[in-house]
């Protein structure tokens, strides 16, 4: 990086605008304002902090990452003072953690809540971004940092007659703050992904009757939620340095050692023993990555894991027809699910399962859901139908870079992001969890990216640069790297949001760097600022 002293500083409202008040946005405010001393304005559409955990208030919402690593690691005192009760945290607990972080670092005063950023345009004359909100305000900033989350643009399938339903209907990620009374009601849930599984388990004991509309069954293993004793927590806190060192050098960053043993190198009995042990310990990522090294890469190893889970489903679910419908037949190659009694829920008398692949949904009626085999009367309909992930959060905003090029156009063939954070033609725009970033337990990846962004800004300020932008060549190379890593796994072979396959008409692309957090961090270190142009 060469020294430059003609940095343009006049007439700008803020050094940086930060969008989002989840894990990413909050940490960015802390780093940029509290540590770098920048003049920062932050926005969030919600009326308070929380991001994903602000919006996803549906019953049963739980992090599927263990409590001790579902947090920030940047502050040793914060790690010591904040505590938890169980090895997994529910949505209200995570929200209160983020609330505490916001108070502790005085982050709220930089936020304008209840405000949507609707557009942001780069002005090539000034090298500033103009940021426009739904409150009619336009501000200018040298840098824009987006912490929009991976999963914030909700997907509500365009079923015929949706607006005619006379009962209540909610997407899980737009659950009312005041809650929804499901007691004694006829409830329907569409969708059986991570969210569906959680909401189904929590709703069944409340509802008079629960009808689950399932299109594709998924493999799920027990989460293994349990109380943690004060001694266990004290031991974790005493070992934080080693824990976070391990997390940041691991692949999935879930706080366990990934296996280096191939499933196909051991006997069937040994496979069974290892799977059983992981089933009893709990955790979806632990089952997929902690048992054997090749479950997500080798079809034979994958099939061994599938068979183990299929057998468990058959053992748990008493009604054979229900068990058949719940048993997946395809690969175990989506983001792995875990649950707190999912299959057992289908042994309840008040729960029924409708296979909407066999009998597709025809329409939503004033009374409920009509499939090709009949009408299901409902009081409440819950859409656990997922998200227009990753780029869906960005293309809702009118983002324009050099020459007025829009992000929507740039990403017409699938979204891209050099190192998962930056884009050619969009100088000084940093995306936390942008396309082609790491696919892991998210807080440690978020910290990694925010720290890189903050270091980069500091470096630019010290050297007097006004813009940073990746070269197209560097961006293309990174996307090719992400593609070749993805192709070494089975993930692209299963239809899921990870490759954009869940949204009709969405381009199937590589949305993530699947090389793991340790390797991602090494890439950032090794790259230095190779592939970037500074001006
Ligand atoms: O969304 P999904 P999700 N007709 O896209 C079905 C994170 N998360 O919200 O599989 C009928 O996985 C769809 O069916 P199919 C986590 O990263 C984390 O559940 O496409 N059904 C599927 O069953 C996760 O991976 C936690 O055939 C339709 C479901 O809706 C990510 O969020 C908790 C349909 C959508 O599943 C997304 O999970 C919850 C239609 N037209 C979520 N359209 C944690 O624990 C869609 N479906 C941290």
mmCIF file of N, CA, C and O and ligand atoms in Angstrom, residues 52-53 56 58 60-65 70 94 150-151 155-159 171-173 190-198 213-218 285 334-338 356-357 361 383-387 389 439 442 495-498 501-504, ligand 1:
data_model
loop_
_atom_site.group_PDB
_atom_site.id
_atom_site.type_symbol
_atom_site.label_atom_id
_atom_site.label_comp_id
_atom_site.label_asym_id
_atom_site.label_seq_id
_atom_site.Cartn_x
_atom_site.Cartn_y
_atom_site.Cartn_z
ATOM 1 N N UNK A 52 -31.121 -10.900 13.639
ATOM 2 C CA UNK A 52 -31.837 -12.174 13.493
ATOM 3 C C UNK A 52 -32.646 -12.500 14.746
ATOM 4 O O UNK A 52 -33.789 -12.958 14.666
ATOM 5 N N UNK A 53 -32.041 -12.228 15.894
ATOM 6 C CA UNK A 53 -32.676 -12.631 17.153
ATOM 7 C C UNK A 53 -33.727 -11.629 17.600
ATOM 8 O O UNK A 53 -34.475 -11.875 18.544
ATOM 9 N N UNK A 56 -36.660 -13.194 14.864
ATOM 10 C CA UNK A 56 -37.095 -14.605 14.961
ATOM 11 C C UNK A 56 -37.550 -14.934 16.385
ATOM 12 O O UNK A 56 -36.842 -15.574 17.142
ATOM 13 N N UNK A 58 -40.254 -16.694 17.123
ATOM 14 C CA UNK A 58 -41.241 -17.785 17.062
ATOM 15 C C UNK A 58 -41.017 -18.749 18.239
ATOM 16 O O UNK A 58 -39.902 -18.860 18.760
ATOM 17 N N UNK A 60 -40.003 -21.695 20.402
ATOM 18 C CA UNK A 60 -38.987 -22.748 20.223
ATOM 19 C C UNK A 60 -37.687 -22.253 19.621
ATOM 20 O O UNK A 60 -36.752 -23.037 19.454
ATOM 21 N N UNK A 61 -37.593 -20.950 19.287
ATOM 22 C CA UNK A 61 -36.373 -20.453 18.625
ATOM 23 C C UNK A 61 -35.163 -20.610 19.552
ATOM 24 O O UNK A 61 -35.174 -20.153 20.693
ATOM 25 N N UNK A 62 -34.152 -21.244 19.007
ATOM 26 C CA UNK A 62 -32.984 -21.642 19.807
ATOM 27 C C UNK A 62 -31.773 -21.606 18.896
ATOM 28 O O UNK A 62 -31.875 -21.922 17.716
ATOM 29 N N UNK A 63 -30.619 -21.230 19.440
ATOM 30 C CA UNK A 63 -29.405 -21.347 18.634
ATOM 31 C C UNK A 63 -28.982 -22.805 18.622
ATOM 32 O O UNK A 63 -29.058 -23.473 19.647
ATOM 33 N N UNK A 64 -28.546 -23.280 17.468
ATOM 34 C CA UNK A 64 -28.082 -24.670 17.439
ATOM 35 C C UNK A 64 -26.559 -24.752 17.609
ATOM 36 O O UNK A 64 -25.949 -25.777 17.343
ATOM 37 N N UNK A 65 -25.964 -23.646 18.048
ATOM 38 C CA UNK A 65 -24.547 -23.636 18.434
ATOM 39 C C UNK A 65 -24.504 -23.581 19.954
ATOM 40 O O UNK A 65 -25.289 -22.857 20.563
ATOM 41 N N UNK A 70 -21.440 -19.396 21.212
ATOM 42 C CA UNK A 70 -22.381 -18.546 20.494
ATOM 43 C C UNK A 70 -22.346 -17.165 21.144
ATOM 44 O O UNK A 70 -23.271 -16.757 21.864
ATOM 45 N N UNK A 94 -30.543 -15.008 23.961
ATOM 46 C CA UNK A 94 -29.568 -14.403 23.039
ATOM 47 C C UNK A 94 -29.857 -12.906 22.887
ATOM 48 O O UNK A 94 -28.952 -12.072 22.877
ATOM 49 N N UNK A 150 -27.351 -13.223 7.099
ATOM 50 C CA UNK A 150 -27.503 -14.148 5.963
ATOM 51 C C UNK A 150 -28.966 -14.348 5.636
ATOM 52 O O UNK A 150 -29.345 -14.586 4.497
ATOM 53 N N UNK A 151 -29.776 -14.293 6.682
ATOM 54 C CA UNK A 151 -31.162 -14.739 6.544
ATOM 55 C C UNK A 151 -32.100 -13.677 7.088
ATOM 56 O O UNK A 151 -32.584 -13.790 8.206
ATOM 57 N N UNK A 155 -38.944 -15.576 2.962
ATOM 58 C CA UNK A 155 -39.548 -16.195 1.781
ATOM 59 C C UNK A 155 -40.947 -16.673 2.144
ATOM 60 O O UNK A 155 -41.101 -17.602 2.946
ATOM 61 N N UNK A 156 -41.939 -16.015 1.584
ATOM 62 C CA UNK A 156 -43.312 -16.502 1.750
ATOM 63 C C UNK A 156 -43.789 -16.939 0.372
ATOM 64 O O UNK A 156 -43.937 -16.109 -0.525
ATOM 65 N N UNK A 157 -43.961 -18.257 0.174
ATOM 66 C CA UNK A 157 -44.354 -18.724 -1.152
ATOM 67 C C UNK A 157 -45.668 -18.070 -1.599
ATOM 68 O O UNK A 157 -46.543 -17.800 -0.776
ATOM 69 N N UNK A 158 -45.727 -17.853 -2.889
ATOM 70 C CA UNK A 158 -46.859 -17.123 -3.426
ATOM 71 C C UNK A 158 -48.057 -18.049 -3.654
ATOM 72 O O UNK A 158 -48.512 -18.223 -4.776
ATOM 73 N N UNK A 159 -48.575 -18.645 -2.582
ATOM 74 C CA UNK A 159 -49.721 -19.543 -2.726
ATOM 75 C C UNK A 159 -50.939 -18.748 -3.154
ATOM 76 O O UNK A 159 -51.188 -17.646 -2.624
ATOM 77 N N UNK A 171 -45.140 -15.374 9.197
ATOM 78 C CA UNK A 171 -43.847 -15.993 8.889
ATOM 79 C C UNK A 171 -43.076 -16.038 10.212
ATOM 80 O O UNK A 171 -43.152 -15.100 11.018
ATOM 81 N N UNK A 172 -42.324 -17.122 10.413
ATOM 82 C CA UNK A 172 -41.619 -17.286 11.690
ATOM 83 C C UNK A 172 -40.677 -16.118 11.998
ATOM 84 O O UNK A 172 -40.467 -15.790 13.165
ATOM 85 N N UNK A 173 -40.103 -15.516 10.957
ATOM 86 C CA UNK A 173 -39.146 -14.431 11.182
ATOM 87 C C UNK A 173 -39.830 -13.067 11.280
ATOM 88 O O UNK A 173 -39.145 -12.038 11.311
ATOM 89 N N UNK A 190 -46.203 -24.721 7.658
ATOM 90 C CA UNK A 190 -45.653 -25.105 6.348
ATOM 91 C C UNK A 190 -44.141 -24.976 6.438
ATOM 92 O O UNK A 190 -43.622 -23.899 6.764
ATOM 93 N N UNK A 191 -43.429 -26.065 6.173
ATOM 94 C CA UNK A 191 -41.963 -26.019 6.208
ATOM 95 C C UNK A 191 -41.404 -26.836 7.345
ATOM 96 O O UNK A 191 -41.882 -26.749 8.488
ATOM 97 N N UNK A 192 -40.390 -27.627 7.029
ATOM 98 C CA UNK A 192 -39.781 -28.513 8.032
ATOM 99 C C UNK A 192 -38.254 -28.424 7.978
ATOM 100 O O UNK A 192 -37.557 -29.428 8.084
ATOM 101 N N UNK A 193 -37.742 -27.195 7.798
ATOM 102 C CA UNK A 193 -36.293 -26.971 7.919
ATOM 103 C C UNK A 193 -35.949 -26.736 9.391
ATOM 104 O O UNK A 193 -36.731 -27.083 10.289
ATOM 105 N N UNK A 194 -34.794 -26.104 9.647
ATOM 106 C CA UNK A 194 -34.368 -25.854 11.037
ATOM 107 C C UNK A 194 -35.447 -25.109 11.815
ATOM 108 O O UNK A 194 -35.731 -25.432 12.974
ATOM 109 N N UNK A 195 -36.043 -24.110 11.186
ATOM 110 C CA UNK A 195 -37.063 -23.315 11.860
ATOM 111 C C UNK A 195 -38.321 -24.139 12.085
ATOM 112 O O UNK A 195 -38.890 -24.145 13.189
ATOM 113 N N UNK A 196 -38.779 -24.804 11.019
ATOM 114 C CA UNK A 196 -40.001 -25.600 11.115
ATOM 115 C C UNK A 196 -39.906 -26.610 12.241
ATOM 116 O O UNK A 196 -40.824 -26.739 13.063
ATOM 117 N N UNK A 197 -38.779 -27.302 12.305
ATOM 118 C CA UNK A 197 -38.583 -28.326 13.332
ATOM 119 C C UNK A 197 -38.745 -27.710 14.732
ATOM 120 O O UNK A 197 -39.443 -28.253 15.596
ATOM 121 N N UNK A 198 -38.150 -26.546 14.943
ATOM 122 C CA UNK A 198 -38.230 -25.917 16.270
ATOM 123 C C UNK A 198 -39.655 -25.453 16.587
ATOM 124 O O UNK A 198 -40.155 -25.676 17.694
ATOM 125 N N UNK A 213 -47.273 -29.363 7.249
ATOM 126 C CA UNK A 213 -47.227 -29.525 5.802
ATOM 127 C C UNK A 213 -45.757 -29.656 5.395
ATOM 128 O O UNK A 213 -45.010 -28.677 5.435
ATOM 129 N N UNK A 214 -45.358 -30.868 5.072
ATOM 130 C CA UNK A 214 -43.946 -31.150 4.779
ATOM 131 C C UNK A 214 -43.747 -31.425 3.293
ATOM 132 O O UNK A 214 -44.449 -32.253 2.709
ATOM 133 N N UNK A 215 -42.777 -30.698 2.698
ATOM 134 C CA UNK A 215 -42.482 -30.986 1.283
ATOM 135 C C UNK A 215 -41.318 -31.961 1.183
ATOM 136 O O UNK A 215 -41.403 -32.962 0.497
ATOM 137 N N UNK A 216 -40.227 -31.664 1.902
ATOM 138 C CA UNK A 216 -39.058 -32.555 1.860
ATOM 139 C C UNK A 216 -38.641 -32.883 3.289
ATOM 140 O O UNK A 216 -38.320 -31.966 4.046
ATOM 141 N N UNK A 217 -38.643 -34.159 3.674
ATOM 142 C CA UNK A 217 -38.162 -34.472 5.028
ATOM 143 C C UNK A 217 -36.665 -34.245 5.119
ATOM 144 O O UNK A 217 -35.959 -34.347 4.115
ATOM 145 N N UNK A 218 -36.198 -33.889 6.307
ATOM 146 C CA UNK A 218 -34.753 -33.683 6.495
ATOM 147 C C UNK A 218 -34.229 -34.605 7.583
ATOM 148 O O UNK A 218 -34.986 -35.078 8.422
ATOM 149 N N UNK A 285 -24.034 -30.162 13.762
ATOM 150 C CA UNK A 285 -22.707 -30.021 13.158
ATOM 151 C C UNK A 285 -21.761 -31.069 13.732
ATOM 152 O O UNK A 285 -20.911 -31.596 13.012
ATOM 153 N N UNK A 334 -27.409 -30.847 3.587
ATOM 154 C CA UNK A 334 -27.878 -29.476 3.804
ATOM 155 C C UNK A 334 -27.291 -29.037 5.138
ATOM 156 O O UNK A 334 -26.685 -29.846 5.838
ATOM 157 N N UNK A 335 -27.485 -27.767 5.504
ATOM 158 C CA UNK A 335 -27.009 -27.361 6.836
ATOM 159 C C UNK A 335 -27.659 -28.306 7.839
ATOM 160 O O UNK A 335 -28.884 -28.413 7.880
ATOM 161 N N UNK A 336 -26.850 -29.023 8.664
ATOM 162 C CA UNK A 336 -27.437 -30.119 9.453
ATOM 163 C C UNK A 336 -28.369 -29.634 10.563
ATOM 164 O O UNK A 336 -28.074 -28.675 11.267
ATOM 165 N N UNK A 337 -29.473 -30.341 10.688
ATOM 166 C CA UNK A 337 -30.489 -29.982 11.685
ATOM 167 C C UNK A 337 -30.254 -30.719 12.987
ATOM 168 O O UNK A 337 -29.742 -31.843 12.988
ATOM 169 N N UNK A 338 -30.687 -30.109 14.078
ATOM 170 C CA UNK A 338 -30.777 -30.839 15.336
ATOM 171 C C UNK A 338 -32.012 -30.340 16.074
ATOM 172 O O UNK A 338 -32.540 -29.267 15.767
ATOM 173 N N UNK A 356 -46.771 -32.726 1.259
ATOM 174 C CA UNK A 356 -47.222 -31.875 0.152
ATOM 175 C C UNK A 356 -46.415 -32.087 -1.133
ATOM 176 O O UNK A 356 -46.606 -31.371 -2.112
ATOM 177 N N UNK A 357 -45.507 -33.056 -1.079
ATOM 178 C CA UNK A 357 -44.899 -33.468 -2.350
ATOM 179 C C UNK A 357 -45.862 -34.468 -3.000
ATOM 180 O O UNK A 357 -46.125 -34.404 -4.199
ATOM 181 N N UNK A 361 -49.890 -28.375 -2.180
ATOM 182 C CA UNK A 361 -50.804 -27.309 -1.759
ATOM 183 C C UNK A 361 -51.385 -26.671 -3.020
ATOM 184 O O UNK A 361 -50.643 -26.269 -3.922
ATOM 185 N N UNK A 383 -45.840 -19.861 8.505
ATOM 186 C CA UNK A 383 -44.924 -20.103 7.386
ATOM 187 C C UNK A 383 -43.508 -20.237 7.937
ATOM 188 O O UNK A 383 -42.910 -19.256 8.379
ATOM 189 N N UNK A 384 -43.006 -21.476 7.935
ATOM 190 C CA UNK A 384 -41.597 -21.706 8.309
ATOM 191 C C UNK A 384 -40.864 -22.011 7.010
ATOM 192 O O UNK A 384 -40.169 -23.018 6.875
ATOM 193 N N UNK A 385 -41.055 -21.113 6.048
ATOM 194 C CA UNK A 385 -40.656 -21.385 4.670
ATOM 195 C C UNK A 385 -39.327 -20.730 4.285
ATOM 196 O O UNK A 385 -39.005 -20.637 3.101
ATOM 197 N N UNK A 386 -38.576 -20.276 5.268
ATOM 198 C CA UNK A 386 -37.195 -19.874 5.020
ATOM 199 C C UNK A 386 -37.016 -18.479 4.460
ATOM 200 O O UNK A 386 -37.869 -17.594 4.609
ATOM 201 N N UNK A 387 -35.902 -18.330 3.758
ATOM 202 C CA UNK A 387 -35.421 -16.986 3.409
ATOM 203 C C UNK A 387 -34.866 -16.945 1.985
ATOM 204 O O UNK A 387 -34.382 -17.946 1.470
ATOM 205 N N UNK A 389 -31.937 -16.096 0.943
ATOM 206 C CA UNK A 389 -30.722 -15.913 1.754
ATOM 207 C C UNK A 389 -29.625 -15.125 1.027
ATOM 208 O O UNK A 389 -29.605 -15.044 -0.199
ATOM 209 N N UNK A 439 -18.818 -20.396 5.964
ATOM 210 C CA UNK A 439 -20.069 -21.059 6.358
ATOM 211 C C UNK A 439 -19.802 -21.789 7.673
ATOM 212 O O UNK A 439 -19.273 -22.898 7.684
ATOM 213 N N UNK A 442 -21.689 -18.537 13.293
ATOM 214 C CA UNK A 442 -21.461 -17.204 12.727
ATOM 215 C C UNK A 442 -20.710 -16.181 13.598
ATOM 216 O O UNK A 442 -19.879 -15.439 13.055
ATOM 217 N N UNK A 495 -30.618 -29.721 -2.790
ATOM 218 C CA UNK A 495 -31.269 -28.417 -3.008
ATOM 219 C C UNK A 495 -31.485 -27.716 -1.678
ATOM 220 O O UNK A 495 -32.289 -28.172 -0.864
ATOM 221 N N UNK A 496 -30.782 -26.622 -1.451
ATOM 222 C CA UNK A 496 -31.051 -25.867 -0.226
ATOM 223 C C UNK A 496 -30.680 -24.409 -0.436
ATOM 224 O O UNK A 496 -30.088 -24.036 -1.456
ATOM 225 N N UNK A 497 -30.980 -23.600 0.570
ATOM 226 C CA UNK A 497 -30.722 -22.159 0.475
ATOM 227 C C UNK A 497 -29.239 -21.844 0.355
ATOM 228 O O UNK A 497 -28.860 -20.781 -0.119
ATOM 229 N N UNK A 498 -28.391 -22.803 0.761
ATOM 230 C CA UNK A 498 -26.939 -22.571 0.733
ATOM 231 C C UNK A 498 -26.450 -22.300 -0.692
ATOM 232 O O UNK A 498 -25.433 -21.661 -0.906
ATOM 233 N N UNK A 501 -31.067 -22.638 -3.958
ATOM 234 C CA UNK A 501 -32.002 -23.531 -4.645
ATOM 235 C C UNK A 501 -33.404 -23.507 -4.048
ATOM 236 O O UNK A 501 -34.309 -24.166 -4.570
ATOM 237 N N UNK A 502 -33.604 -22.753 -2.954
ATOM 238 C CA UNK A 502 -34.919 -22.793 -2.294
ATOM 239 C C UNK A 502 -35.905 -21.767 -2.838
ATOM 240 O O UNK A 502 -37.077 -21.809 -2.503
ATOM 241 N N UNK A 503 -35.416 -20.852 -3.658
ATOM 242 C CA UNK A 503 -36.296 -19.791 -4.166
ATOM 243 C C UNK A 503 -36.538 -20.034 -5.657
ATOM 244 O O UNK A 503 -35.575 -20.068 -6.432
ATOM 245 N N UNK A 504 -37.812 -20.192 -6.053
ATOM 246 C CA UNK A 504 -38.075 -20.431 -7.473
ATOM 247 C C UNK A 504 -37.466 -19.323 -8.336
ATOM 248 O O UNK A 504 -37.630 -18.137 -8.029
HETATM 249 O O1 LIG B 1 -35.565 -22.418 6.114
HETATM 250 P P1 LIG B 1 -35.260 -23.619 5.082
HETATM 251 P P2 LIG B 1 -35.398 -22.426 7.705
HETATM 252 N N1 LIG B 1 -44.337 -25.357 -0.252
HETATM 253 O O2 LIG B 1 -35.135 -22.967 3.755
HETATM 254 C C1 LIG B 1 -40.357 -25.462 2.927
HETATM 255 C C2 LIG B 1 -31.054 -20.924 10.067
HETATM 256 N N2 LIG B 1 -31.737 -21.288 11.283
HETATM 257 O O3 LIG B 1 -35.898 -21.100 8.181
HETATM 258 O O4 LIG B 1 -37.125 -28.461 1.672
HETATM 259 C C3 LIG B 1 -44.051 -26.184 0.770
HETATM 260 O O5 LIG B 1 -34.174 -24.474 5.536
HETATM 261 C C4 LIG B 1 -39.069 -26.130 2.518
HETATM 262 O O6 LIG B 1 -39.334 -27.316 1.799
HETATM 263 P P3 LIG B 1 -38.194 -27.904 0.780
HETATM 264 C C5 LIG B 1 -30.212 -22.091 9.596
HETATM 265 O O7 LIG B 1 -29.047 -21.601 9.013
HETATM 266 C C6 LIG B 1 -30.952 -21.506 12.343
HETATM 267 O O8 LIG B 1 -35.982 -23.608 8.311
HETATM 268 O O9 LIG B 1 -37.711 -26.723 -0.017
HETATM 269 N N3 LIG B 1 -42.967 -26.087 1.537
HETATM 270 C C7 LIG B 1 -38.413 -26.340 3.878
HETATM 271 O O10 LIG B 1 -38.953 -27.454 4.527
HETATM 272 C C8 LIG B 1 -31.120 -22.730 8.578
HETATM 273 O O11 LIG B 1 -30.443 -23.566 7.682
HETATM 274 C C9 LIG B 1 -31.530 -21.882 13.502
HETATM 275 O O12 LIG B 1 -38.913 -28.901 -0.028
HETATM 276 C C10 LIG B 1 -42.114 -25.077 1.267
HETATM 277 C C11 LIG B 1 -38.829 -25.062 4.620
HETATM 278 O O13 LIG B 1 -39.995 -24.572 3.967
HETATM 279 C C12 LIG B 1 -31.715 -21.498 7.963
HETATM 280 O O14 LIG B 1 -31.995 -20.660 9.072
HETATM 281 C C13 LIG B 1 -32.895 -22.055 13.614
HETATM 282 C C14 LIG B 1 -42.343 -24.157 0.230
HETATM 283 C C15 LIG B 1 -37.771 -24.000 4.570
HETATM 284 O O15 LIG B 1 -36.593 -24.475 5.146
HETATM 285 C C16 LIG B 1 -32.978 -21.674 7.186
HETATM 286 O O16 LIG B 1 -33.865 -22.512 7.912
HETATM 287 C C17 LIG B 1 -33.670 -21.819 12.517
HETATM 288 C C18 LIG B 1 -43.501 -24.339 -0.550
HETATM 289 N N4 LIG B 1 -43.796 -23.525 -1.583
HETATM 290 C C19 LIG B 1 -33.071 -21.426 11.350
HETATM 291 N N5 LIG B 1 -41.327 -23.276 0.212
HETATM 292 C C20 LIG B 1 -30.642 -22.098 14.644
HETATM 293 O O17 LIG B 1 -30.809 -23.024 15.374
HETATM 294 C C21 LIG B 1 -40.498 -23.630 1.190
HETATM 295 N N6 LIG B 1 -40.964 -24.728 1.834
HETATM 296 C C22 LIG B 1 -29.501 -21.169 14.856
#
